[in-house]
PDB file of N, CA, C and O in Angstrom:
ATOM      1  N   VAL Y  18       0.837  -1.186   0.000  1.00  0.00           N
ATOM      2  CA  VAL Y  18       0.000   0.000   0.000  1.00  0.00           C
ATOM      3  C   VAL Y  18       0.881   1.249   0.000  1.00  0.00           C
ATOM      4  O   VAL Y  18       0.652   2.177  -0.754  1.00  0.00           O
ATOM      5  N   THR Y  19       1.910   1.245   0.824  1.00  0.00           N
ATOM      6  CA  THR Y  19       2.803   2.399   0.889  1.00  0.00           C
ATOM      7  C   THR Y  19       3.489   2.636  -0.447  1.00  0.00           C
ATOM      8  O   THR Y  19       3.694   3.779  -0.866  1.00  0.00           O
ATOM      9  N   GLU Y  20       3.817   1.559  -1.144  1.00  0.00           N
ATOM     10  CA  GLU Y  20       4.466   1.700  -2.447  1.00  0.00           C
ATOM     11  C   GLU Y  20       3.572   2.432  -3.445  1.00  0.00           C
ATOM     12  O   GLU Y  20       4.057   3.153  -4.314  1.00  0.00           O
ATOM     13  N   MET Y  21       2.265   2.249  -3.339  1.00  0.00           N
ATOM     14  CA  MET Y  21       1.349   2.906  -4.272  1.00  0.00           C
ATOM     15  C   MET Y  21       1.347   4.417  -4.080  1.00  0.00           C
ATOM     16  O   MET Y  21       1.249   5.158  -5.043  1.00  0.00           O
ATOM     17  N   VAL Y  22       1.441   4.889  -2.857  1.00  0.00           N
ATOM     18  CA  VAL Y  22       1.363   6.330  -2.624  1.00  0.00           C
ATOM     19  C   VAL Y  22       2.721   7.025  -2.635  1.00  0.00           C
ATOM     20  O   VAL Y  22       2.797   8.235  -2.777  1.00  0.00           O
ATOM     21  N   THR Y  23       3.796   6.248  -2.473  1.00  0.00           N
ATOM     22  CA  THR Y  23       5.130   6.860  -2.531  1.00  0.00           C
ATOM     23  C   THR Y  23       5.792   6.665  -3.896  1.00  0.00           C
ATOM     24  O   THR Y  23       6.779   7.320  -4.204  1.00  0.00           O
ATOM     25  N   ARG Y  24       5.245   5.717  -4.677  1.00  0.00           N
ATOM     26  CA  ARG Y  24       5.813   5.377  -5.985  1.00  0.00           C
ATOM     27  C   ARG Y  24       7.265   4.914  -5.872  1.00  0.00           C
ATOM     28  O   ARG Y  24       8.080   5.176  -6.742  1.00  0.00           O
ATOM     29  N   GLN Y  25       7.551   4.234  -4.780  1.00  0.00           N
ATOM     30  CA  GLN Y  25       8.890   3.700  -4.528  1.00  0.00           C
ATOM     31  C   GLN Y  25       8.797   2.190  -4.306  1.00  0.00           C
ATOM     32  O   GLN Y  25       7.830   1.700  -3.725  1.00  0.00           O
ATOM     33  N   ASP Y  26       9.792   1.458  -4.745  1.00  0.00           N
ATOM     34  CA  ASP Y  26       9.846   0.010  -4.551  1.00  0.00           C
ATOM     35  C   ASP Y  26      10.503  -0.273  -3.197  1.00  0.00           C
ATOM     36  O   ASP Y  26      11.720  -0.420  -3.093  1.00  0.00           O
ATOM     37  N   LEU Y  27       9.690  -0.335  -2.165  1.00  0.00           N
ATOM     38  CA  LEU Y  27      10.209  -0.474  -0.806  1.00  0.00           C
ATOM     39  C   LEU Y  27      10.827  -1.843  -0.557  1.00  0.00           C
ATOM     40  O   LEU Y  27      11.755  -1.972   0.246  1.00  0.00           O
ATOM     41  N   VAL Y  28      10.354  -2.868  -1.246  1.00  0.00           N
ATOM     42  CA  VAL Y  28      10.951  -4.193  -1.096  1.00  0.00           C
ATOM     43  C   VAL Y  28      12.382  -4.173  -1.621  1.00  0.00           C
ATOM     44  O   VAL Y  28      13.291  -4.721  -1.005  1.00  0.00           O
ATOM     45  N   ARG Y  29      12.600  -3.510  -2.732  1.00  0.00           N
ATOM     46  CA  ARG Y  29      13.963  -3.371  -3.255  1.00  0.00           C
ATOM     47  C   ARG Y  29      14.847  -2.652  -2.228  1.00  0.00           C
ATOM     48  O   ARG Y  29      15.995  -3.021  -2.013  1.00  0.00           O
ATOM     49  N   TRP Y  30      14.287  -1.627  -1.601  1.00  0.00           N
ATOM     50  CA  TRP Y  30      15.034  -0.902  -0.563  1.00  0.00           C
ATOM     51  C   TRP Y  30      15.399  -1.848   0.575  1.00  0.00           C
ATOM     52  O   TRP Y  30      16.520  -1.838   1.064  1.00  0.00           O
ATOM     53  N   GLN Y  31      14.422  -2.647   1.031  1.00  0.00           N
ATOM     54  CA  GLN Y  31      14.662  -3.570   2.142  1.00  0.00           C
ATOM     55  C   GLN Y  31      15.750  -4.579   1.790  1.00  0.00           C
ATOM     56  O   GLN Y  31      16.627  -4.867   2.612  1.00  0.00           O
ATOM     57  N   LEU Y  32      15.700  -5.118   0.584  1.00  0.00           N
ATOM     58  CA  LEU Y  32      16.712  -6.087   0.172  1.00  0.00           C
ATOM     59  C   LEU Y  32      18.090  -5.437   0.094  1.00  0.00           C
ATOM     60  O   LEU Y  32      19.091  -6.047   0.465  1.00  0.00           O
ATOM     61  N   GLY Y  33      18.148  -4.210  -0.387  1.00  0.00           N
ATOM     62  CA  GLY Y  33      19.414  -3.490  -0.450  1.00  0.00           C
ATOM     63  C   GLY Y  33      20.007  -3.250   0.927  1.00  0.00           C
ATOM     64  O   GLY Y  33      21.209  -3.448   1.147  1.00  0.00           O
ATOM     65  N   VAL Y  34      19.173  -2.850   1.868  1.00  0.00           N
ATOM     66  CA  VAL Y  34      19.637  -2.621   3.241  1.00  0.00           C
ATOM     67  C   VAL Y  34      20.078  -3.945   3.863  1.00  0.00           C
ATOM     68  O   VAL Y  34      21.116  -4.015   4.530  1.00  0.00           O
ATOM     69  N   ALA Y  35      19.310  -5.016   3.629  1.00  0.00           N
ATOM     70  CA  ALA Y  35      19.679  -6.327   4.173  1.00  0.00           C
ATOM     71  C   ALA Y  35      21.019  -6.805   3.614  1.00  0.00           C
ATOM     72  O   ALA Y  35      21.739  -7.548   4.281  1.00  0.00           O
ATOM     73  N   ALA Y  36      21.359  -6.367   2.410  1.00  0.00           N
ATOM     74  CA  ALA Y  36      22.635  -6.748   1.790  1.00  0.00           C
ATOM     75  C   ALA Y  36      23.772  -5.822   2.208  1.00  0.00           C
ATOM     76  O   ALA Y  36      24.877  -5.907   1.684  1.00  0.00           O
ATOM     77  N   GLY Y  37      23.484  -4.904   3.124  1.00  0.00           N
ATOM     78  CA  GLY Y  37      24.529  -4.026   3.635  1.00  0.00           C
ATOM     79  C   GLY Y  37      24.534  -2.636   3.045  1.00  0.00           C
ATOM     80  O   GLY Y  37      25.374  -1.814   3.383  1.00  0.00           O
ATOM     81  N   GLY Y  38      23.600  -2.344   2.155  1.00  0.00           N
ATOM     82  CA  GLY Y  38      23.515  -1.015   1.554  1.00  0.00           C
ATOM     83  C   GLY Y  38      22.817  -0.026   2.455  1.00  0.00           C
ATOM     84  O   GLY Y  38      22.378  -0.359   3.559  1.00  0.00           O
ATOM     85  N   SER Y  39      22.701   1.190   1.973  1.00  0.00           N
ATOM     86  CA  SER Y  39      21.982   2.215   2.733  1.00  0.00           C
ATOM     87  C   SER Y  39      20.696   2.568   2.002  1.00  0.00           C
ATOM     88  O   SER Y  39      20.525   2.254   0.826  1.00  0.00           O
ATOM     89  N   LEU Y  40      19.798   3.216   2.704  1.00  0.00           N
ATOM     90  CA  LEU Y  40      18.540   3.640   2.077  1.00  0.00           C
ATOM     91  C   LEU Y  40      18.836   4.658   0.969  1.00  0.00           C
ATOM     92  O   LEU Y  40      19.664   5.551   1.158  1.00  0.00           O
ATOM     93  N   PRO Y  41      18.146   4.548  -0.167  1.00  0.00           N
ATOM     94  CA  PRO Y  41      18.405   5.456  -1.267  1.00  0.00           C
ATOM     95  C   PRO Y  41      17.785   6.842  -1.099  1.00  0.00           C
ATOM     96  O   PRO Y  41      18.055   7.746  -1.887  1.00  0.00           O
ATOM     97  N   ALA Y  42      16.939   7.009  -0.089  1.00  0.00           N
ATOM     98  CA  ALA Y  42      16.287   8.304   0.145  1.00  0.00           C
ATOM     99  C   ALA Y  42      15.936   8.410   1.618  1.00  0.00           C
ATOM    100  O   ALA Y  42      15.890   7.413   2.332  1.00  0.00           O
ATOM    101  N   THR Y  43      15.664   9.627   2.054  1.00  0.00           N
ATOM    102  CA  THR Y  43      15.213   9.854   3.422  1.00  0.00           C
ATOM    103  C   THR Y  43      13.719  10.119   3.414  1.00  0.00           C
ATOM    104  O   THR Y  43      13.118  10.346   2.352  1.00  0.00           O
ATOM    105  N   GLN Y  44      13.130  10.129   4.566  1.00  0.00           N
ATOM    106  CA  GLN Y  44      11.698  10.432   4.680  1.00  0.00           C
ATOM    107  C   GLN Y  44      11.388  11.790   4.056  1.00  0.00           C
ATOM    108  O   GLN Y  44      10.382  11.953   3.371  1.00  0.00           O
ATOM    109  N   ALA Y  45      12.259  12.749   4.265  1.00  0.00           N
ATOM    110  CA  ALA Y  45      12.043  14.097   3.721  1.00  0.00           C
ATOM    111  C   ALA Y  45      12.073  14.116   2.197  1.00  0.00           C
ATOM    112  O   ALA Y  45      11.490  15.003   1.576  1.00  0.00           O
ATOM    113  N   ASP Y  46      12.727  13.140   1.582  1.00  0.00           N
ATOM    114  CA  ASP Y  46      12.798  13.074   0.121  1.00  0.00           C
ATOM    115  C   ASP Y  46      11.520  12.535  -0.512  1.00  0.00           C
ATOM    116  O   ASP Y  46      11.325  12.670  -1.719  1.00  0.00           O
ATOM    117  N   LEU Y  47      10.672  11.900   0.269  1.00  0.00           N
ATOM    118  CA  LEU Y  47       9.491  11.240  -0.272  1.00  0.00           C
ATOM    119  C   LEU Y  47       8.306  12.182  -0.376  1.00  0.00           C
ATOM    120  O   LEU Y  47       8.109  13.044   0.472  1.00  0.00           O
ATOM    121  N   SER Y  48       7.527  11.984  -1.417  1.00  0.00           N
ATOM    122  CA  SER Y  48       6.265  12.705  -1.590  1.00  0.00           C
ATOM    123  C   SER Y  48       5.142  11.684  -1.642  1.00  0.00           C
ATOM    124  O   SER Y  48       5.342  10.553  -2.081  1.00  0.00           O
ATOM    125  N   LEU Y  49       3.981  12.083  -1.202  1.00  0.00           N
ATOM    126  CA  LEU Y  49       2.817  11.206  -1.250  1.00  0.00           C
ATOM    127  C   LEU Y  49       1.919  11.596  -2.409  1.00  0.00           C
ATOM    128  O   LEU Y  49       1.710  12.779  -2.677  1.00  0.00           O
ATOM    129  N   PHE Y  50       1.383  10.589  -3.081  1.00  0.00           N
ATOM    130  CA  PHE Y  50       0.505  10.796  -4.226  1.00  0.00           C
ATOM    131  C   PHE Y  50      -0.807  10.074  -3.958  1.00  0.00           C
ATOM    132  O   PHE Y  50      -0.885   8.857  -4.065  1.00  0.00           O
ATOM    133  N   GLY Y  51      -1.834  10.807  -3.584  1.00  0.00           N
ATOM    134  CA  GLY Y  51      -3.150  10.218  -3.368  1.00  0.00           C
ATOM    135  C   GLY Y  51      -3.251   9.467  -2.062  1.00  0.00           C
ATOM    136  O   GLY Y  51      -2.581   9.769  -1.081  1.00  0.00           O
ATOM    137  N   ALA Y  52      -4.101   8.447  -2.075  1.00  0.00           N
ATOM    138  CA  ALA Y  52      -4.342   7.619  -0.899  1.00  0.00           C
ATOM    139  C   ALA Y  52      -4.426   6.174  -1.342  1.00  0.00           C
ATOM    140  O   ALA Y  52      -4.597   5.890  -2.526  1.00  0.00           O
ATOM    141  N   ALA Y  53      -4.298   5.253  -0.415  1.00  0.00           N
ATOM    142  CA  ALA Y  53      -4.378   3.833  -0.736  1.00  0.00           C
ATOM    143  C   ALA Y  53      -5.068   3.098   0.393  1.00  0.00           C
ATOM    144  O   ALA Y  53      -4.987   3.495   1.552  1.00  0.00           O
ATOM    145  N   ILE Y  54      -5.739   2.018   0.028  1.00  0.00           N
ATOM    146  CA  ILE Y  54      -6.335   1.139   1.028  1.00  0.00           C
ATOM    147  C   ILE Y  54      -5.913  -0.293   0.703  1.00  0.00           C
ATOM    148  O   ILE Y  54      -5.584  -0.611  -0.428  1.00  0.00           O
ATOM    149  N   GLU Y  55      -5.928  -1.121   1.726  1.00  0.00           N
ATOM    150  CA  GLU Y  55      -5.640  -2.544   1.553  1.00  0.00           C
ATOM    151  C   GLU Y  55      -6.799  -3.303   2.155  1.00  0.00           C
ATOM    152  O   GLU Y  55      -7.248  -2.991   3.260  1.00  0.00           O
ATOM    153  N   ALA Y  56      -7.292  -4.293   1.432  1.00  0.00           N
ATOM    154  CA  ALA Y  56      -8.381  -5.128   1.937  1.00  0.00           C
ATOM    155  C   ALA Y  56      -7.957  -6.583   1.858  1.00  0.00           C
ATOM    156  O   ALA Y  56      -7.401  -7.021   0.859  1.00  0.00           O
ATOM    157  N   ARG Y  57      -8.191  -7.305   2.928  1.00  0.00           N
ATOM    158  CA  ARG Y  57      -7.912  -8.736   2.961  1.00  0.00           C
ATOM    159  C   ARG Y  57      -9.210  -9.452   3.281  1.00  0.00           C
ATOM    160  O   ARG Y  57      -9.909  -9.087   4.226  1.00  0.00           O
ATOM    161  N   ILE Y  58      -9.507 -10.450   2.495  1.00  0.00           N
ATOM    162  CA  ILE Y  58     -10.745 -11.200   2.689  1.00  0.00           C
ATOM    163  C   ILE Y  58     -10.375 -12.618   3.105  1.00  0.00           C
ATOM    164  O   ILE Y  58      -9.599 -13.287   2.431  1.00  0.00           O
ATOM    165  N   TYR Y  59     -10.937 -13.055   4.209  1.00  0.00           N
ATOM    166  CA  TYR Y  59     -10.660 -14.380   4.743  1.00  0.00           C
ATOM    167  C   TYR Y  59     -11.943 -15.194   4.791  1.00  0.00           C
ATOM    168  O   TYR Y  59     -13.022 -14.659   5.047  1.00  0.00           O
ATOM    169  N   ALA Y  60     -11.820 -16.487   4.565  1.00  0.00           N
ATOM    170  CA  ALA Y  60     -12.948 -17.405   4.722  1.00  0.00           C
ATOM    171  C   ALA Y  60     -12.699 -18.212   5.983  1.00  0.00           C
ATOM    172  O   ALA Y  60     -11.775 -19.015   6.031  1.00  0.00           O
ATOM    173  N   GLU Y  61     -13.502 -17.965   7.003  1.00  0.00           N
ATOM    174  CA  GLU Y  61     -13.345 -18.660   8.275  1.00  0.00           C
ATOM    175  C   GLU Y  61     -14.658 -19.309   8.667  1.00  0.00           C
ATOM    176  O   GLU Y  61     -15.733 -18.804   8.349  1.00  0.00           O
ATOM    177  N   ASN Y  62     -14.557 -20.428   9.341  1.00  0.00           N
ATOM    178  CA  ASN Y  62     -15.732 -21.162   9.768  1.00  0.00           C
ATOM    179  C   ASN Y  62     -15.980 -20.907  11.255  1.00  0.00           C
ATOM    180  O   ASN Y  62     -15.263 -21.434  12.105  1.00  0.00           O
ATOM    181  N   PRO Y  63     -16.999 -20.118  11.595  1.00  0.00           N
ATOM    182  CA  PRO Y  63     -17.254 -19.806  13.010  1.00  0.00           C
ATOM    183  C   PRO Y  63     -17.654 -21.035  13.830  1.00  0.00           C
ATOM    184  O   PRO Y  63     -17.460 -21.059  15.040  1.00  0.00           O
ATOM    185  N   ASP Y  64     -18.191 -22.080  13.169  1.00  0.00           N
ATOM    186  CA  ASP Y  64     -18.571 -23.301  13.894  1.00  0.00           C
ATOM    187  C   ASP Y  64     -17.358 -24.151  14.260  1.00  0.00           C
ATOM    188  O   ASP Y  64     -17.462 -25.104  15.016  1.00  0.00           O
ATOM    189  N   LYS Y  65     -16.192 -23.829  13.700  1.00  0.00           N
ATOM    190  CA  LYS Y  65     -14.955 -24.571  13.984  1.00  0.00           C
ATOM    191  C   LYS Y  65     -13.901 -23.636  14.554  1.00  0.00           C
ATOM    192  O   LYS Y  65     -12.750 -23.640  14.141  1.00  0.00           O
ATOM    193  N   ASN Y  66     -14.338 -22.781  15.496  1.00  0.00           N
ATOM    194  CA  ASN Y  66     -13.436 -21.855  16.180  1.00  0.00           C
ATOM    195  C   ASN Y  66     -12.696 -20.950  15.190  1.00  0.00           C
ATOM    196  O   ASN Y  66     -11.535 -20.634  15.373  1.00  0.00           O
ATOM    197  N   PHE Y  67     -13.380 -20.583  14.122  1.00  0.00           N
ATOM    198  CA  PHE Y  67     -12.859 -19.662  13.108  1.00  0.00           C
ATOM    199  C   PHE Y  67     -11.620 -20.173  12.377  1.00  0.00           C
ATOM    200  O   PHE Y  67     -10.786 -19.400  11.922  1.00  0.00           O
ATOM    201  N   LEU Y  68     -11.516 -21.486  12.242  1.00  0.00           N
ATOM    202  CA  LEU Y  68     -10.462 -22.050  11.396  1.00  0.00           C
ATOM    203  C   LEU Y  68     -10.766 -21.695   9.943  1.00  0.00           C
ATOM    204  O   LEU Y  68     -11.916 -21.408   9.591  1.00  0.00           O
ATOM    205  N   PRO Y  69      -9.755 -21.740   9.088  1.00  0.00           N
ATOM    206  CA  PRO Y  69     -10.018 -21.433   7.680  1.00  0.00           C
ATOM    207  C   PRO Y  69     -11.092 -22.349   7.104  1.00  0.00           C
ATOM    208  O   PRO Y  69     -11.108 -23.550   7.377  1.00  0.00           O
ATOM    209  N   GLY Y  70     -11.999 -21.771   6.359  1.00  0.00           N
ATOM    210  CA  GLY Y  70     -13.042 -22.527   5.695  1.00  0.00           C
ATOM    211  C   GLY Y  70     -12.634 -22.770   4.254  1.00  0.00           C
ATOM    212  O   GLY Y  70     -12.551 -21.840   3.472  1.00  0.00           O
ATOM    213  N   ALA Y  71     -12.346 -24.003   3.930  1.00  0.00           N
ATOM    214  CA  ALA Y  71     -11.786 -24.308   2.610  1.00  0.00           C
ATOM    215  C   ALA Y  71     -12.859 -24.709   1.600  1.00  0.00           C
ATOM    216  O   ALA Y  71     -12.679 -25.630   0.816  1.00  0.00           O
ATOM    217  N   GLY Y  72     -13.969 -24.010   1.596  1.00  0.00           N
ATOM    218  CA  GLY Y  72     -15.008 -24.309   0.627  1.00  0.00           C
ATOM    219  C   GLY Y  72     -14.633 -23.805  -0.760  1.00  0.00           C
ATOM    220  O   GLY Y  72     -13.622 -23.135  -0.956  1.00  0.00           O
ATOM    221  N   LYS Y  73     -15.456 -24.119  -1.745  1.00  0.00           N
ATOM    222  CA  LYS Y  73     -15.202 -23.709  -3.124  1.00  0.00           C
ATOM    223  C   LYS Y  73     -15.484 -22.216  -3.284  1.00  0.00           C
ATOM    224  O   LYS Y  73     -16.482 -21.699  -2.799  1.00  0.00           O
ATOM    225  N   LEU Y  74     -14.598 -21.540  -3.976  1.00  0.00           N
ATOM    226  CA  LEU Y  74     -14.770 -20.120  -4.283  1.00  0.00           C
ATOM    227  C   LEU Y  74     -15.569 -20.040  -5.580  1.00  0.00           C
ATOM    228  O   LEU Y  74     -15.022 -20.216  -6.671  1.00  0.00           O
ATOM    229  N   ALA Y  75     -16.854 -19.816  -5.466  1.00  0.00           N
ATOM    230  CA  ALA Y  75     -17.735 -19.865  -6.634  1.00  0.00           C
ATOM    231  C   ALA Y  75     -17.575 -18.660  -7.549  1.00  0.00           C
ATOM    232  O   ALA Y  75     -17.695 -18.779  -8.768  1.00  0.00           O
ATOM    233  N   HIS Y  76     -17.292 -17.490  -6.993  1.00  0.00           N
ATOM    234  CA  HIS Y  76     -17.241 -16.280  -7.809  1.00  0.00           C
ATOM    235  C   HIS Y  76     -16.181 -15.331  -7.274  1.00  0.00           C
ATOM    236  O   HIS Y  76     -16.125 -15.082  -6.081  1.00  0.00           O
ATOM    237  N   LEU Y  77     -15.360 -14.834  -8.163  1.00  0.00           N
ATOM    238  CA  LEU Y  77     -14.375 -13.813  -7.800  1.00  0.00           C
ATOM    239  C   LEU Y  77     -14.209 -12.889  -8.998  1.00  0.00           C
ATOM    240  O   LEU Y  77     -13.890 -13.341 -10.103  1.00  0.00           O
ATOM    241  N   ARG Y  78     -14.452 -11.615  -8.792  1.00  0.00           N
ATOM    242  CA  ARG Y  78     -14.261 -10.635  -9.856  1.00  0.00           C
ATOM    243  C   ARG Y  78     -13.513  -9.436  -9.288  1.00  0.00           C
ATOM    244  O   ARG Y  78     -14.108  -8.463  -8.833  1.00  0.00           O
ATOM    245  N   PRO Y  79     -12.174  -9.500  -9.306  1.00  0.00           N
ATOM    246  CA  PRO Y  79     -11.401  -8.368  -8.795  1.00  0.00           C
ATOM    247  C   PRO Y  79     -11.492  -7.184  -9.748  1.00  0.00           C
ATOM    248  O   PRO Y  79     -11.826  -7.346 -10.929  1.00  0.00           O
ATOM    249  N   PRO Y  80     -11.174  -6.005  -9.272  1.00  0.00           N
ATOM    250  CA  PRO Y  80     -11.196  -4.836 -10.154  1.00  0.00           C
ATOM    251  C   PRO Y  80     -10.084  -4.936 -11.201  1.00  0.00           C
ATOM    252  O   PRO Y  80      -9.102  -5.649 -11.024  1.00  0.00           O
ATOM    253  N   ALA Y  81     -10.261  -4.226 -12.293  1.00  0.00           N
ATOM    254  CA  ALA Y  81      -9.234  -4.192 -13.337  1.00  0.00           C
ATOM    255  C   ALA Y  81      -7.992  -3.493 -12.804  1.00  0.00           C
ATOM    256  O   ALA Y  81      -8.088  -2.472 -12.121  1.00  0.00           O
ATOM    257  N   GLU Y  82      -6.818  -4.062 -13.088  1.00  0.00           N
ATOM    258  CA  GLU Y  82      -5.576  -3.432 -12.647  1.00  0.00           C
ATOM    259  C   GLU Y  82      -5.238  -2.252 -13.548  1.00  0.00           C
ATOM    260  O   GLU Y  82      -5.592  -2.231 -14.719  1.00  0.00           O
ATOM    261  N   SER Y  83      -4.570  -1.269 -12.967  1.00  0.00           N
ATOM    262  CA  SER Y  83      -4.153  -0.082 -13.714  1.00  0.00           C
ATOM    263  C   SER Y  83      -2.972   0.540 -12.980  1.00  0.00           C
ATOM    264  O   SER Y  83      -2.449  -0.049 -12.031  1.00  0.00           O
ATOM    265  N   ASP Y  84      -2.579   1.716 -13.392  1.00  0.00           N
ATOM    266  CA  ASP Y  84      -1.514   2.427 -12.673  1.00  0.00           C
ATOM    267  C   ASP Y  84      -1.933   2.757 -11.246  1.00  0.00           C
ATOM    268  O   ASP Y  84      -1.092   3.043 -10.400  1.00  0.00           O
ATOM    269  N   TYR Y  85      -3.235   2.723 -10.982  1.00  0.00           N
ATOM    270  CA  TYR Y  85      -3.759   3.124  -9.679  1.00  0.00           C
ATOM    271  C   TYR Y  85      -4.387   1.973  -8.893  1.00  0.00           C
ATOM    272  O   TYR Y  85      -4.811   2.167  -7.764  1.00  0.00           O
ATOM    273  N   VAL Y  86      -4.463   0.795  -9.500  1.00  0.00           N
ATOM    274  CA  VAL Y  86      -5.078  -0.354  -8.845  1.00  0.00           C
ATOM    275  C   VAL Y  86      -4.147  -1.560  -8.982  1.00  0.00           C
ATOM    276  O   VAL Y  86      -3.745  -1.911 -10.085  1.00  0.00           O
ATOM    277  N   ARG Y  87      -3.807  -2.165  -7.849  1.00  0.00           N
ATOM    278  CA  ARG Y  87      -2.987  -3.375  -7.845  1.00  0.00           C
ATOM    279  C   ARG Y  87      -3.771  -4.471  -7.142  1.00  0.00           C
ATOM    280  O   ARG Y  87      -4.340  -4.249  -6.073  1.00  0.00           O
ATOM    281  N   VAL Y  88      -3.814  -5.641  -7.747  1.00  0.00           N
ATOM    282  CA  VAL Y  88      -4.520  -6.774  -7.172  1.00  0.00           C
ATOM    283  C   VAL Y  88      -3.513  -7.898  -6.941  1.00  0.00           C
ATOM    284  O   VAL Y  88      -2.855  -8.341  -7.877  1.00  0.00           O
ATOM    285  N   ASP Y  89      -3.371  -8.322  -5.707  1.00  0.00           N
ATOM    286  CA  ASP Y  89      -2.529  -9.462  -5.347  1.00  0.00           C
ATOM    287  C   ASP Y  89      -3.457 -10.548  -4.832  1.00  0.00           C
ATOM    288  O   ASP Y  89      -4.137 -10.354  -3.825  1.00  0.00           O
ATOM    289  N   THR Y  90      -3.508 -11.670  -5.511  1.00  0.00           N
ATOM    290  CA  THR Y  90      -4.384 -12.749  -5.075  1.00  0.00           C
ATOM    291  C   THR Y  90      -3.723 -14.090  -5.347  1.00  0.00           C
ATOM    292  O   THR Y  90      -2.921 -14.212  -6.264  1.00  0.00           O
ATOM    293  N   GLY Y  91      -4.072 -15.055  -4.541  1.00  0.00           N
ATOM    294  CA  GLY Y  91      -3.560 -16.401  -4.735  1.00  0.00           C
ATOM    295  C   GLY Y  91      -4.661 -17.362  -5.137  1.00  0.00           C
ATOM    296  O   GLY Y  91      -4.463 -18.568  -5.136  1.00  0.00           O
ATOM    297  N   VAL Y  92      -5.826 -16.826  -5.476  1.00  0.00           N
ATOM    298  CA  VAL Y  92      -6.958 -17.667  -5.853  1.00  0.00           C
ATOM    299  C   VAL Y  92      -7.630 -17.133  -7.111  1.00  0.00           C
ATOM    300  O   VAL Y  92      -7.401 -15.992  -7.520  1.00  0.00           O
ATOM    301  N   ARG Y  93      -8.459 -18.002  -7.706  1.00  0.00           N
ATOM    302  CA  ARG Y  93      -9.266 -17.633  -8.871  1.00  0.00           C
ATOM    303  C   ARG Y  93     -10.686 -18.109  -8.634  1.00  0.00           C
ATOM    304  O   ARG Y  93     -10.929 -18.960  -7.776  1.00  0.00           O
ATOM    305  N   SER Y  94     -11.592 -17.614  -9.422  1.00  0.00           N
ATOM    306  CA  SER Y  94     -12.967 -18.088  -9.359  1.00  0.00           C
ATOM    307  C   SER Y  94     -12.978 -19.581  -9.638  1.00  0.00           C
ATOM    308  O   SER Y  94     -12.231 -20.073 -10.484  1.00  0.00           O
ATOM    309  N   GLN Y  95     -13.778 -20.317  -8.914  1.00  0.00           N
ATOM    310  CA  GLN Y  95     -13.944 -21.772  -8.988  1.00  0.00           C
ATOM    311  C   GLN Y  95     -12.859 -22.547  -8.247  1.00  0.00           C
ATOM    312  O   GLN Y  95     -12.831 -23.768  -8.311  1.00  0.00           O
ATOM    313  N   ASP Y  96     -11.931 -21.867  -7.568  1.00  0.00           N
ATOM    314  CA  ASP Y  96     -10.934 -22.576  -6.747  1.00  0.00           C
ATOM    315  C   ASP Y  96     -11.604 -23.197  -5.547  1.00  0.00           C
ATOM    316  O   ASP Y  96     -12.565 -22.714  -5.024  1.00  0.00           O
TER     317      ASP Y  96
END
């Protein structure tokens, strides 16, 4: 989510720092562009102490991806 509003690849930064490098910018160097939200959807079974519910995913229609929309998913409709 932060990457969307800063337009920076923060994972690349983390890997660089982990390899002994320094951060390529400071907080003061960053600008924010718009706003971002993150949504996570879980299937849990309340009758089984909220363990994951592994039923069939009958329908999934994520929004179209664009410069302003990123969709990360590990499932598809009918999974």
